[in-house]
Short mmCIF file of C-alpha atoms in Angstrom, two decimals:
data_model
loop_
_atom_site.label_atom_id
_atom_site.label_comp_id
_atom_site.label_asym_id
_atom_site.label_seq_id
_atom_site.Cartn_x
_atom_site.Cartn_y
_atom_site.Cartn_z
CA MET A 1151 37.24 -23.34 -2.63
CA ASN A 1152 34.32 -25.62 -1.78
CA ALA A 1153 30.78 -24.54 -0.87
CA VAL A 1154 31.27 -24.89 2.89
CA THR A 1155 34.42 -22.77 2.80
CA ARG A 1156 32.64 -20.06 0.83
CA ILE A 1157 29.81 -20.00 3.38
CA LEU A 1158 32.12 -19.75 6.36
CA ASP A 1159 34.43 -17.22 4.68
CA TRP A 1160 31.66 -14.63 4.80
CA PRO A 1161 33.36 -11.23 5.46
CA MET A 1162 34.08 -9.08 2.42
CA GLN A 1163 37.62 -9.08 1.09
CA ASP A 1164 39.47 -5.81 0.60
CA CYS A 1165 39.27 -6.06 -3.17
CA GLU A 1166 35.46 -5.98 -3.16
CA ASP A 1167 33.47 -2.84 -3.95
CA ASN A 1168 33.13 -0.72 -0.83
CA SER A 1169 31.11 2.11 -2.37
CA HIS A 1170 28.37 3.21 0.02
CA VAL A 1171 26.75 6.03 -1.97
CA LEU A 1172 23.01 5.47 -1.81
CA TRP A 1173 21.50 8.45 -3.67
CA ASP A 1174 22.65 11.70 -5.28
CA ALA A 1175 20.81 15.02 -5.34
CA VAL A 1176 19.58 14.68 -8.92
CA SER A 1177 18.17 11.17 -8.37
CA ILE A 1178 16.45 12.19 -5.15
CA ALA A 1179 14.88 15.31 -6.63
CA ARG A 1180 13.63 13.35 -9.65
CA ALA A 1181 12.18 10.55 -7.50
CA VAL A 1182 10.36 12.79 -4.99
CA LYS A 1183 9.27 15.42 -7.55
CA GLY A 1184 11.14 18.11 -5.65
CA THR A 1185 13.86 20.70 -6.19
CA ALA A 1186 17.43 20.31 -4.91
CA ASN A 1187 19.29 23.52 -4.03
CA ALA A 1188 22.77 21.94 -4.19
CA GLU A 1189 24.72 18.93 -5.39
CA PHE A 1190 25.30 16.22 -2.79
CA VAL A 1191 25.37 12.47 -2.23
CA VAL A 1192 23.96 10.57 0.73
CA THR A 1193 24.92 7.26 2.29
CA GLY A 1194 21.83 6.69 4.42
CA ILE A 1195 18.23 7.79 5.05
CA GLU A 1196 16.76 8.81 8.40
CA PHE A 1197 13.60 10.41 9.79
CA ASP A 1198 14.56 10.38 13.47
CA SER A 1199 17.00 13.22 14.16
CA ARG A 1200 18.38 11.34 17.17
CA GLU A 1201 19.56 8.56 14.84
CA VAL A 1202 21.18 10.74 12.15
CA LYS A 1203 24.72 9.76 11.14
CA PRO A 1204 27.23 11.61 8.98
CA GLY A 1205 26.23 11.40 5.32
CA ASP A 1206 22.52 10.76 5.97
CA LEU A 1207 19.55 12.34 4.19
CA PHE A 1208 17.12 13.54 6.87
CA PHE A 1209 13.38 13.62 6.12
CA ALA A 1210 11.62 16.30 8.17
CA LEU A 1211 8.29 14.50 8.59
CA SER A 1212 5.31 16.32 10.04
CA GLY A 1213 3.17 14.28 12.43
CA GLU A 1214 0.30 14.84 14.82
CA ASN A 1215 2.55 15.57 17.80
CA THR A 1216 5.70 17.05 16.31
CA ASP A 1217 7.19 18.65 13.22
CA GLY A 1218 10.48 17.26 11.93
CA HIS A 1219 11.44 20.71 10.64
CA ARG A 1220 12.19 21.65 14.25
CA PHE A 1221 15.10 19.21 14.16
CA VAL A 1222 16.72 20.19 10.87
CA ASP A 1223 19.51 22.10 12.64
CA MET A 1224 20.15 19.08 14.89
CA ALA A 1225 20.33 16.81 11.84
CA PHE A 1226 22.93 19.05 10.18
CA ALA A 1227 24.87 19.28 13.45
CA LYS A 1228 25.06 15.47 13.52
CA GLY A 1229 26.45 15.35 10.00
CA ALA A 1230 23.43 15.07 7.70
CA ALA A 1231 24.48 15.62 4.09
CA ALA A 1232 21.07 17.09 3.18
CA VAL A 1233 17.46 17.29 4.29
CA VAL A 1234 14.05 16.89 2.64
CA VAL A 1235 11.72 19.73 3.69
CA ASP A 1236 8.48 21.43 2.70
CA ARG A 1237 9.91 24.93 3.30
CA PRO A 1238 13.32 26.43 2.44
CA VAL A 1239 16.07 26.03 5.04
CA GLU A 1240 19.75 26.86 5.33
CA GLY A 1241 21.95 24.08 3.97
CA PRO A 1242 21.64 21.43 1.24
CA HIS A 1243 18.03 20.38 0.86
CA VAL A 1244 15.33 19.07 -1.45
CA LEU A 1245 12.14 21.11 -1.35
CA VAL A 1246 8.86 19.18 -1.73
CA LYS A 1247 5.16 19.77 -1.12
CA ASP A 1248 4.77 16.93 1.40
CA THR A 1249 7.71 15.21 3.10
CA THR A 1250 5.80 12.03 3.98
CA GLU A 1251 4.68 11.62 0.38
CA ALA A 1252 8.26 12.29 -0.70
CA LEU A 1253 9.51 9.44 1.48
CA VAL A 1254 6.97 7.08 -0.12
CA ARG A 1255 8.11 8.23 -3.57
CA LEU A 1256 11.78 7.63 -2.77
CA GLY A 1257 10.92 4.15 -1.48
CA ALA A 1258 9.04 3.46 -4.71
CA ALA A 1259 12.04 4.61 -6.74
CA ALA A 1260 14.34 2.29 -4.79
CA ARG A 1261 11.99 -0.61 -5.40
CA ALA A 1262 11.71 0.22 -9.11
CA ARG A 1263 15.48 0.31 -9.66
CA SER A 1264 16.11 -2.94 -7.78
CA ARG A 1265 16.53 -6.23 -9.62
CA ALA A 1266 16.83 -8.19 -6.37
CA PRO A 1267 14.41 -10.93 -5.29
CA ILE A 1268 12.22 -9.37 -2.59
CA ILE A 1269 10.75 -11.20 0.44
CA GLY A 1270 7.92 -9.77 2.52
CA VAL A 1271 7.23 -11.08 6.04
CA THR A 1272 4.20 -10.67 8.26
CA GLY A 1273 2.40 -12.64 10.98
CA SER A 1274 0.93 -12.27 14.44
CA VAL A 1275 4.04 -13.65 16.15
CA GLY A 1276 7.68 -14.01 15.12
CA LYS A 1277 7.79 -11.78 12.04
CA THR A 1278 10.80 -9.73 13.18
CA GLY A 1279 12.82 -12.81 14.16
CA VAL A 1280 11.99 -14.61 10.91
CA LYS A 1281 12.82 -11.48 8.91
CA GLU A 1282 16.19 -11.24 10.65
CA ALA A 1283 16.93 -14.94 10.12
CA ILE A 1284 16.10 -14.80 6.40
CA TYR A 1285 18.26 -11.71 6.08
CA ALA A 1286 21.17 -13.32 7.94
CA ALA A 1287 21.02 -16.34 5.61
CA LEU A 1288 20.90 -14.26 2.42
CA ASP A 1289 23.47 -11.74 3.63
CA ARG A 1290 25.94 -14.53 4.36
CA ALA A 1291 25.37 -16.16 0.97
CA SER A 1292 25.65 -12.84 -0.92
CA ARG A 1293 28.73 -11.71 1.03
CA GLY A 1294 27.04 -8.66 2.52
CA ASP A 1295 24.78 -7.66 -0.37
CA ALA A 1296 21.41 -8.37 1.27
CA HIS A 1297 19.17 -5.62 2.64
CA ARG A 1298 16.37 -5.63 5.20
CA SER A 1299 14.14 -3.38 7.24
CA VAL A 1300 15.79 -2.74 10.59
CA LYS A 1301 14.18 -2.77 14.05
CA SER A 1302 10.41 -3.02 13.60
CA TYR A 1303 10.12 -0.48 10.81
CA ASN A 1304 7.02 -2.16 9.44
CA ASN A 1305 4.34 0.54 9.18
CA HIS A 1306 3.29 3.33 6.79
CA THR A 1307 6.53 5.27 7.39
CA GLY A 1308 8.88 2.43 8.33
CA VAL A 1309 8.31 0.44 5.13
CA PRO A 1310 9.02 3.29 2.66
CA LEU A 1311 12.05 4.28 4.79
CA SER A 1312 13.36 0.71 4.59
CA LEU A 1313 12.78 0.62 0.84
CA ALA A 1314 14.51 3.97 0.32
CA ARG A 1315 17.55 2.63 2.18
CA MET A 1316 17.92 -0.34 -0.20
CA PRO A 1317 21.11 0.03 -2.28
CA ALA A 1318 20.84 -0.43 -6.03
CA ARG A 1319 23.46 -3.20 -5.78
CA ALA A 1320 21.48 -5.26 -3.22
CA ARG A 1321 21.09 -8.86 -4.32
CA PHE A 1322 18.23 -9.63 -1.90
CA GLY A 1323 15.69 -7.55 0.03
CA VAL A 1324 13.71 -8.62 3.11
CA PHE A 1325 10.93 -6.41 4.47
CA GLU A 1326 8.64 -6.75 7.48
CA MET A 1327 5.03 -5.60 7.32
CA GLY A 1328 2.80 -5.05 10.36
CA MET A 1329 -0.73 -3.88 10.97
CA ASN A 1330 -3.42 -3.37 13.57
CA HIS A 1331 -6.28 -2.57 11.18
CA ALA A 1332 -7.60 -4.20 8.02
CA GLY A 1333 -6.24 -2.68 4.82
CA GLU A 1334 -2.87 -1.63 6.21
CA ILE A 1335 -0.86 -4.56 4.88
CA ALA A 1336 -2.58 -4.21 1.49
CA ALA A 1337 -1.12 -0.69 1.24
CA LEU A 1338 2.34 -1.81 2.38
CA THR A 1339 2.59 -4.85 0.11
CA ARG A 1340 1.80 -2.69 -2.92
CA GLN A 1341 4.92 -0.69 -2.05
CA VAL A 1342 7.15 -3.70 -1.33
CA ARG A 1343 5.85 -5.84 -4.23
CA PRO A 1344 7.48 -9.01 -2.90
CA HIS A 1345 8.35 -12.02 -4.99
CA VAL A 1346 7.91 -14.18 -1.87
CA ALA A 1347 5.40 -13.44 0.93
CA VAL A 1348 5.76 -15.20 4.30
CA ILE A 1349 3.12 -15.44 7.03
CA THR A 1350 4.64 -16.80 10.25
CA THR A 1351 1.48 -17.55 12.22
CA ILE A 1352 -1.99 -16.27 13.05
CA ALA A 1353 -2.78 -15.42 16.69
CA PRO A 1354 -5.10 -13.01 18.55
CA ALA A 1355 -2.79 -9.98 18.34
CA HIS A 1356 -4.74 -6.75 17.65
CA ILE A 1357 -7.99 -8.68 18.05
CA GLU A 1358 -9.52 -5.57 19.66
CA MET A 1359 -9.28 -3.81 16.29
CA LEU A 1360 -10.27 -6.76 14.09
CA GLY A 1361 -12.76 -8.69 16.20
CA SER A 1362 -11.75 -12.30 15.48
CA GLU A 1363 -8.84 -14.51 14.47
CA GLU A 1364 -10.55 -15.09 11.14
CA ALA A 1365 -10.47 -11.35 10.48
CA ILE A 1366 -6.81 -11.26 11.53
CA ALA A 1367 -6.05 -14.04 9.04
CA GLU A 1368 -7.82 -12.10 6.28
CA ALA A 1369 -5.84 -8.96 7.13
CA LYS A 1370 -2.51 -10.82 7.16
CA GLY A 1371 -3.45 -12.48 3.88
CA GLU A 1372 -3.49 -9.04 2.25
CA ILE A 1373 0.27 -9.47 1.83
CA PHE A 1374 -0.40 -11.74 -1.15
CA GLN A 1375 -1.97 -8.82 -3.04
CA GLY A 1376 1.52 -7.48 -3.68
CA LEU A 1377 2.71 -10.68 -5.35
CA GLY A 1378 2.84 -10.73 -9.10
CA ARG A 1379 1.75 -13.79 -11.06
CA GLY A 1380 4.13 -16.60 -10.24
CA GLY A 1381 4.98 -15.24 -6.81
CA THR A 1382 5.37 -17.58 -3.84
CA ALA A 1383 3.29 -17.64 -0.66
CA VAL A 1384 4.86 -19.31 2.40
CA ILE A 1385 2.17 -20.16 4.97
CA PRO A 1386 1.86 -22.20 8.20
CA ALA A 1387 0.44 -25.67 7.52
CA ASP A 1388 -0.50 -26.25 11.17
CA SER A 1389 -2.64 -23.12 11.47
CA PRO A 1390 -6.42 -23.56 11.77
CA HIS A 1391 -6.55 -20.72 9.23
CA PHE A 1392 -4.39 -22.52 6.67
CA GLU A 1393 -7.17 -22.99 4.14
CA ARG A 1394 -8.20 -19.34 4.38
CA LEU A 1395 -4.60 -18.24 3.78
CA ARG A 1396 -4.13 -20.73 0.95
CA LYS A 1397 -7.21 -19.46 -0.87
CA ALA A 1398 -6.09 -15.84 -0.42
CA ALA A 1399 -2.73 -16.72 -1.97
CA LEU A 1400 -4.28 -18.61 -4.88
CA ARG A 1401 -6.65 -15.71 -5.62
CA ASN A 1402 -3.56 -13.62 -6.26
CA GLY A 1403 -1.93 -16.18 -8.55
CA ALA A 1404 0.66 -17.35 -6.03
CA HIS A 1405 2.43 -20.69 -5.78
CA VAL A 1406 1.82 -21.95 -2.22
CA ILE A 1407 4.51 -23.52 -0.02
CA SER A 1408 3.43 -24.68 3.43
CA PHE A 1409 5.61 -25.39 6.46
CA GLY A 1410 5.07 -27.13 9.79
CA ARG A 1411 4.49 -30.50 11.41
CA SER A 1412 1.53 -31.48 9.24
CA GLU A 1413 1.93 -34.53 7.00
CA GLN A 1414 0.81 -32.31 4.11
CA ALA A 1415 3.42 -29.60 4.74
CA ASP A 1416 5.78 -28.94 1.83
CA VAL A 1417 8.58 -28.13 4.29
CA ARG A 1418 7.88 -30.62 7.08
CA LEU A 1419 9.45 -31.07 10.48
CA LEU A 1420 10.60 -34.66 10.84
CA ASP A 1421 12.43 -34.44 14.16
CA SER A 1422 13.92 -32.03 16.66
CA VAL A 1423 16.13 -32.76 19.66
CA PRO A 1424 17.97 -30.49 22.09
CA ALA A 1425 21.34 -29.40 20.72
CA LEU A 1426 24.56 -29.31 22.67
CA GLY A 1427 24.97 -25.84 24.12
CA GLY A 1428 21.28 -25.01 23.78
CA GLY A 1429 18.82 -24.63 20.93
CA SER A 1430 17.65 -27.51 18.77
CA LEU A 1431 18.93 -29.91 16.16
CA VAL A 1432 16.27 -30.00 13.44
CA THR A 1433 15.62 -32.49 10.65
CA ALA A 1434 13.27 -31.27 7.92
CA ASP A 1435 11.88 -32.76 4.71
CA MET A 1436 11.68 -30.38 1.74
CA GLY A 1437 10.17 -32.90 -0.64
CA ASP A 1438 13.19 -33.63 -2.80
CA ARG A 1439 15.75 -33.47 0.00
CA ARG A 1440 16.21 -33.62 3.75
CA LEU A 1441 18.02 -31.02 5.80
CA CYS A 1442 19.65 -31.31 9.21
CA TYR A 1443 20.67 -28.07 10.89
CA THR A 1444 20.98 -26.39 14.28
CA VAL A 1445 18.75 -23.58 15.53
CA ALA A 1446 20.55 -21.59 18.23
CA ALA A 1447 17.46 -19.75 19.50
CA PRO A 1448 15.59 -21.91 22.03
CA GLY A 1449 11.93 -22.84 21.90
CA GLU A 1450 9.41 -24.82 19.88
CA HIS A 1451 8.34 -21.64 18.07
CA TRP A 1452 11.85 -21.18 16.67
CA ILE A 1453 11.92 -24.76 15.40
CA ILE A 1454 8.81 -24.02 13.34
CA ASN A 1455 10.06 -20.55 12.38
CA SER A 1456 13.21 -22.15 10.95
CA LEU A 1457 11.07 -24.10 8.47
CA ALA A 1458 9.59 -20.84 7.18
CA VAL A 1459 13.11 -19.44 6.85
CA MET A 1460 14.26 -22.43 4.81
CA ALA A 1461 11.18 -22.24 2.59
CA ALA A 1462 11.72 -18.53 1.87
CA VAL A 1463 15.45 -18.90 1.21
CA ARG A 1464 14.84 -21.72 -1.24
CA ALA A 1465 12.05 -19.78 -2.97
CA VAL A 1466 14.54 -17.03 -3.94
CA LYS A 1467 17.17 -19.60 -4.92
CA GLY A 1468 19.26 -18.77 -1.88
CA ASP A 1469 21.89 -21.00 -0.29
CA LEU A 1470 20.35 -23.46 2.19
CA GLY A 1471 23.79 -24.20 3.63
CA ALA A 1472 24.23 -20.52 4.45
CA ALA A 1473 20.75 -20.53 6.00
CA GLY A 1474 21.74 -23.41 8.25
CA VAL A 1475 24.88 -21.59 9.39
CA ALA A 1476 22.89 -18.39 10.02
CA LEU A 1477 20.30 -20.22 12.15
CA ALA A 1478 23.06 -21.91 14.13
CA GLU A 1479 24.67 -18.54 14.87
CA MET A 1480 21.57 -16.42 15.44
CA GLU A 1481 20.56 -16.01 19.05
CA GLY A 1482 17.66 -14.05 20.52
CA LEU A 1483 17.21 -10.37 19.64
CA ALA A 1484 16.97 -7.62 22.22
CA GLY A 1485 13.39 -7.56 23.47
CA ARG A 1486 12.63 -10.74 21.51
CA GLY A 1487 14.30 -13.60 23.30
CA ALA A 1488 17.79 -12.31 24.08
CA ARG A 1489 19.36 -14.32 26.91
CA ILE A 1490 21.56 -12.24 29.17
CA GLU A 1491 23.64 -13.42 32.10
CA ILE A 1492 23.35 -10.93 34.95
CA ASP A 1493 25.22 -10.57 38.23
CA VAL A 1494 23.47 -11.54 41.46
CA PRO A 1495 24.16 -9.07 44.32
CA GLU A 1496 26.83 -10.24 46.73
CA ALA A 1497 24.31 -9.78 49.53
CA ASN A 1498 22.35 -12.63 47.94
CA GLY A 1499 25.38 -14.88 47.56
CA GLY A 1500 26.74 -13.54 44.26
CA GLY A 1501 27.04 -15.59 41.08
CA ARG A 1502 25.01 -15.32 37.89
CA ALA A 1503 21.34 -15.52 36.89
CA LEU A 1504 19.72 -15.76 33.45
CA LEU A 1505 17.58 -12.90 32.16
CA ILE A 1506 15.28 -13.75 29.21
CA ASP A 1507 14.36 -10.48 27.49
CA GLU A 1508 10.99 -10.74 25.74
CA SER A 1509 10.00 -7.19 26.67
CA TYR A 1510 9.19 -5.86 23.20
CA ASN A 1511 5.74 -7.35 22.71
CA ALA A 1512 3.22 -9.90 23.90
CA ASN A 1513 0.01 -11.62 22.86
CA PRO A 1514 -1.65 -14.81 24.13
CA ALA A 1515 0.22 -17.11 21.73
CA SER A 1516 3.66 -15.65 22.38
CA MET A 1517 3.04 -15.59 26.14
CA ARG A 1518 2.25 -19.32 26.13
CA ALA A 1519 5.28 -20.10 23.98
CA THR A 1520 7.76 -18.18 26.12
CA LEU A 1521 6.33 -19.51 29.39
CA ALA A 1522 6.74 -23.03 28.00
CA GLN A 1523 10.35 -22.25 27.15
CA LEU A 1524 10.90 -20.88 30.66
CA GLY A 1525 9.62 -24.21 31.97
CA ARG A 1526 12.22 -26.04 29.89
CA THR A 1527 15.04 -23.77 31.07
CA ASP A 1528 17.39 -25.30 33.60
CA ALA A 1529 17.15 -23.03 36.66
CA THR A 1530 17.18 -23.03 40.44
CA ARG A 1531 14.04 -20.89 40.44
CA ARG A 1532 11.85 -19.62 37.62
CA ILE A 1533 10.60 -16.05 37.89
CA ALA A 1534 8.09 -14.48 35.48
CA VAL A 1535 7.74 -10.72 35.13
CA LEU A 1536 4.68 -10.34 32.91
CA GLY A 1537 3.17 -7.11 31.61
CA SER A 1538 -0.32 -6.56 30.28
CA MET A 1539 -1.19 -7.73 26.76
CA LYS A 1540 -2.73 -4.82 24.88
CA GLU A 1541 -5.28 -4.52 22.05
CA LEU A 1542 -7.30 -7.56 23.11
CA GLY A 1543 -10.55 -5.62 23.64
CA LYS A 1544 -13.43 -7.60 25.12
CA HIS A 1545 -11.26 -10.73 25.09
CA ALA A 1546 -8.63 -9.23 27.41
CA GLU A 1547 -9.95 -10.62 30.70
CA GLY A 1548 -10.22 -14.18 29.43
CA TYR A 1549 -6.82 -14.20 27.73
CA HIS A 1550 -5.06 -12.81 30.81
CA ALA A 1551 -6.77 -15.25 33.16
CA ALA A 1552 -5.81 -18.13 30.86
CA LEU A 1553 -2.11 -17.48 31.52
CA ALA A 1554 -2.44 -19.19 34.91
CA ALA A 1555 -2.30 -22.68 33.36
CA PRO A 1556 0.93 -22.21 31.34
CA MET A 1557 2.51 -20.50 34.35
CA ARG A 1558 1.79 -23.54 36.51
CA GLU A 1559 2.96 -25.91 33.79
CA ALA A 1560 6.20 -23.94 33.57
CA GLY A 1561 6.80 -24.33 37.30
CA VAL A 1562 6.96 -20.58 37.95
CA ASP A 1563 8.23 -19.95 41.49
CA TYR A 1564 7.39 -16.25 41.65
CA ALA A 1565 5.52 -13.82 39.39
CA VAL A 1566 5.52 -10.05 39.13
CA LEU A 1567 2.45 -8.90 37.19
CA VAL A 1568 2.39 -5.37 35.77
CA GLY A 1569 -0.62 -3.41 34.54
CA PRO A 1570 -4.37 -3.23 35.20
CA GLU A 1571 -5.25 -5.98 32.70
CA MET A 1572 -3.32 -8.43 34.88
CA ALA A 1573 -6.08 -8.23 37.49
CA ALA A 1574 -7.82 -11.14 35.75
CA LEU A 1575 -4.70 -13.29 36.15
CA VAL A 1576 -4.36 -12.18 39.77
CA GLY A 1577 -7.87 -13.49 40.40
CA GLU A 1578 -7.06 -16.80 38.73
CA LEU A 1579 -3.80 -17.29 40.63
CA GLY A 1580 -5.56 -16.46 43.86
CA LYS A 1581 -7.90 -19.41 43.50
CA SER A 1582 -7.20 -22.56 45.49
CA GLY A 1583 -5.43 -25.44 43.80
CA GLY A 1584 -2.15 -23.95 42.72
CA ASP A 1585 0.38 -26.02 40.83
CA SER A 1586 0.77 -29.76 40.56
CA LEU A 1587 2.13 -29.88 44.12
CA GLY A 1588 -0.91 -28.06 45.45
CA LYS A 1589 0.99 -24.85 46.20
CA PRO A 1590 -0.18 -21.52 44.76
CA ILE A 1591 2.27 -19.38 42.80
CA PRO A 1592 3.34 -16.40 44.94
CA PHE A 1593 2.98 -13.14 43.05
CA ALA A 1594 2.95 -9.37 43.26
CA HIS A 1595 0.62 -7.15 41.23
CA CYS A 1596 2.14 -3.77 40.30
CA ALA A 1597 0.78 -0.64 38.67
CA THR A 1598 4.15 0.57 37.37
CA VAL A 1599 7.48 -0.78 36.20
CA GLU A 1600 9.21 1.05 39.05
CA GLU A 1601 7.07 -0.83 41.53
CA ALA A 1602 7.91 -4.08 39.75
CA VAL A 1603 11.62 -3.37 40.12
CA ASP A 1604 11.11 -2.85 43.85
CA LYS A 1605 9.12 -6.08 44.22
CA LEU A 1606 11.75 -8.05 42.34
CA SER A 1607 14.49 -6.52 44.48
CA ALA A 1608 12.61 -7.36 47.67
CA PHE A 1609 12.13 -10.96 46.49
CA GLY A 1610 15.88 -11.18 45.90
CA LEU A 1611 17.57 -12.84 42.94
CA ARG A 1612 19.85 -15.81 43.55
CA ARG A 1613 22.48 -17.71 41.63
CA GLY A 1614 20.87 -19.97 39.03
CA ASP A 1615 17.58 -18.08 38.77
CA ALA A 1616 15.91 -17.65 35.36
CA ILE A 1617 13.89 -14.45 34.97
CA LEU A 1618 11.48 -14.08 32.04
CA VAL A 1619 10.43 -10.50 31.25
CA LYS A 1620 7.56 -10.22 28.76
CA GLY A 1621 4.76 -7.77 28.04
CA SER A 1622 3.37 -5.42 25.43
CA ASN A 1623 5.85 -2.71 24.48
CA SER A 1624 3.68 0.09 25.87
CA VAL A 1625 3.98 -1.37 29.39
CA GLY A 1626 7.66 -0.38 29.35
CA LEU A 1627 9.30 -3.52 30.70
CA ALA A 1628 12.39 -2.76 28.59
CA SER A 1629 13.41 -0.34 31.35
CA LEU A 1630 13.24 -3.18 33.88
CA VAL A 1631 15.53 -5.21 31.64
CA THR A 1632 17.94 -2.28 31.59
CA VAL A 1633 17.94 -2.09 35.39
CA LEU A 1634 18.57 -5.83 35.75
CA SER A 1635 21.26 -5.81 33.07
CA LYS A 1636 23.18 -3.14 34.93
#
C-alpha cells in the first residue's frame, strides 16, 4: 500500500482497537484529590448538563450565575456514569473540595500521562479554523488517534476540559487558547505545555481591554511561555508585530518558523490561483521542498492560514500529504465561513441563494477579509448583514466607520446593520459619494436581530443572491442564520 492510498484509506478498520474508556474511578479520584463512592468508568467529560451523553463524567461547576449541582439529577437522567461534586449526592460520584479546581487537576493528569506531540493555537483571527485544520490533518494521518479542543473551548474552563478529554492513546493533541486580558494565555499555556505554539495573526480584537495592538501581540505571545526548551513557535511573517513575537519566542528558548508572503518566511507562499469548484490552488516553499495543494475554504485569509497549518504539521513530524488532503476537504465551519445554499421563496421567483455564515465573531480584520471574499463571490446581488464589533472601546467608532470602504469595494448592493455601534457606519454610508458608480449603498439600521430579519424579508431575496452574515457573537446573528436556513 503506497502513501497516497494510506492517506485516502482513512477510516479505522474493524480489527483496530475500539476501546473508548477514558478514565476509571480510581484514576479520577487520585488525579483530583477526591474520594470516589463507587467503581465506574467514563467515556467522556462534560460540564454542561445539556450536552451530557451516556457514559460521561459530569462536573458540577459552581459559577457566578448558576450552580452545576442543580443539574446533577438531569446529568444522571441523560446517562452520566458519575459526577464530580463538592457535596454528597445520590449515585456514583467523586467528592472534592472545589469542582473547578478538580477539573484543572484532571486536565493536568491527562497532560502528564500523554506522550503525544501537543500543538497550541492562538491568534486574533482564525484560531478555531486553523486548530480544526491541523486536527483534521493529524487525525487523518493517525487514523483517528488525534485529539483537539472542540467548539471554542479555549478559556479557563474550556482548556482543562479539553485536556481531560484527551485519551491516553492519542498520538497528537491540538488545543486552542483565547483571551481578552493580559495574563490569561500565560495561565492556559502552562496547562497545555505545547511542543508547538502557533499564532495565526494579530488584529485589534479585545483592544478595549488591552489598549493597543502592541499589547495584544504581547498577550498572544504569552503562549510561548508554555514551550519547553527546543519547542517550536509558528508566527506570521507578514505581521507588523513579527519582530515582537519572534523575540518573545526566543526568550522562551523556542525555534521560530515563520509563514506568509514575505521573502524571509520559512514557509512562503509562492502562488495561489482559484481552484476548480471553489477555493484556491496553493504553491508554497518550505525551504527544502515545494508543496502544491488545494484549500477548499475560500478567501485570502485561508490561503495564509494553510501555511501555518503546514508549518505546524511538519513541526510535529506529521504527514504533509494528509494535511493537503484535509485542507482540500475542509470547508467553512458553522459560524465561521460555512456556505449554505438556501431556498428563495416562490413569491420571489424561487431558486437558490448563497448564505455565508460568519455569525460567530467579528473584529476589524476579519470584517475586511470576509467583505473582500463577498466581493469575489459570483452573485446576482451581494447583501451584507453586519452586527456590531464588540470590545473595541474608544476605537469602536473609527473601526465601524472604516467598514464603508471595504463594503464599497465588495460591491455590496444592500446592507442590514445591527447594533448601536453601527451608527458610525450608518453616518459614513450616508455621506455623498457612494460606490465607484456614484451610487450610495442602500441600508437599514436595526436595533435587534428580529428587526433585521424583517428588513431582509422586506428587501426580498432572489435567485443568485449572496448573503454575508457577520458580527460579534453577543449580537446574536446566529439566530438570523437559523431563520434563513429554514
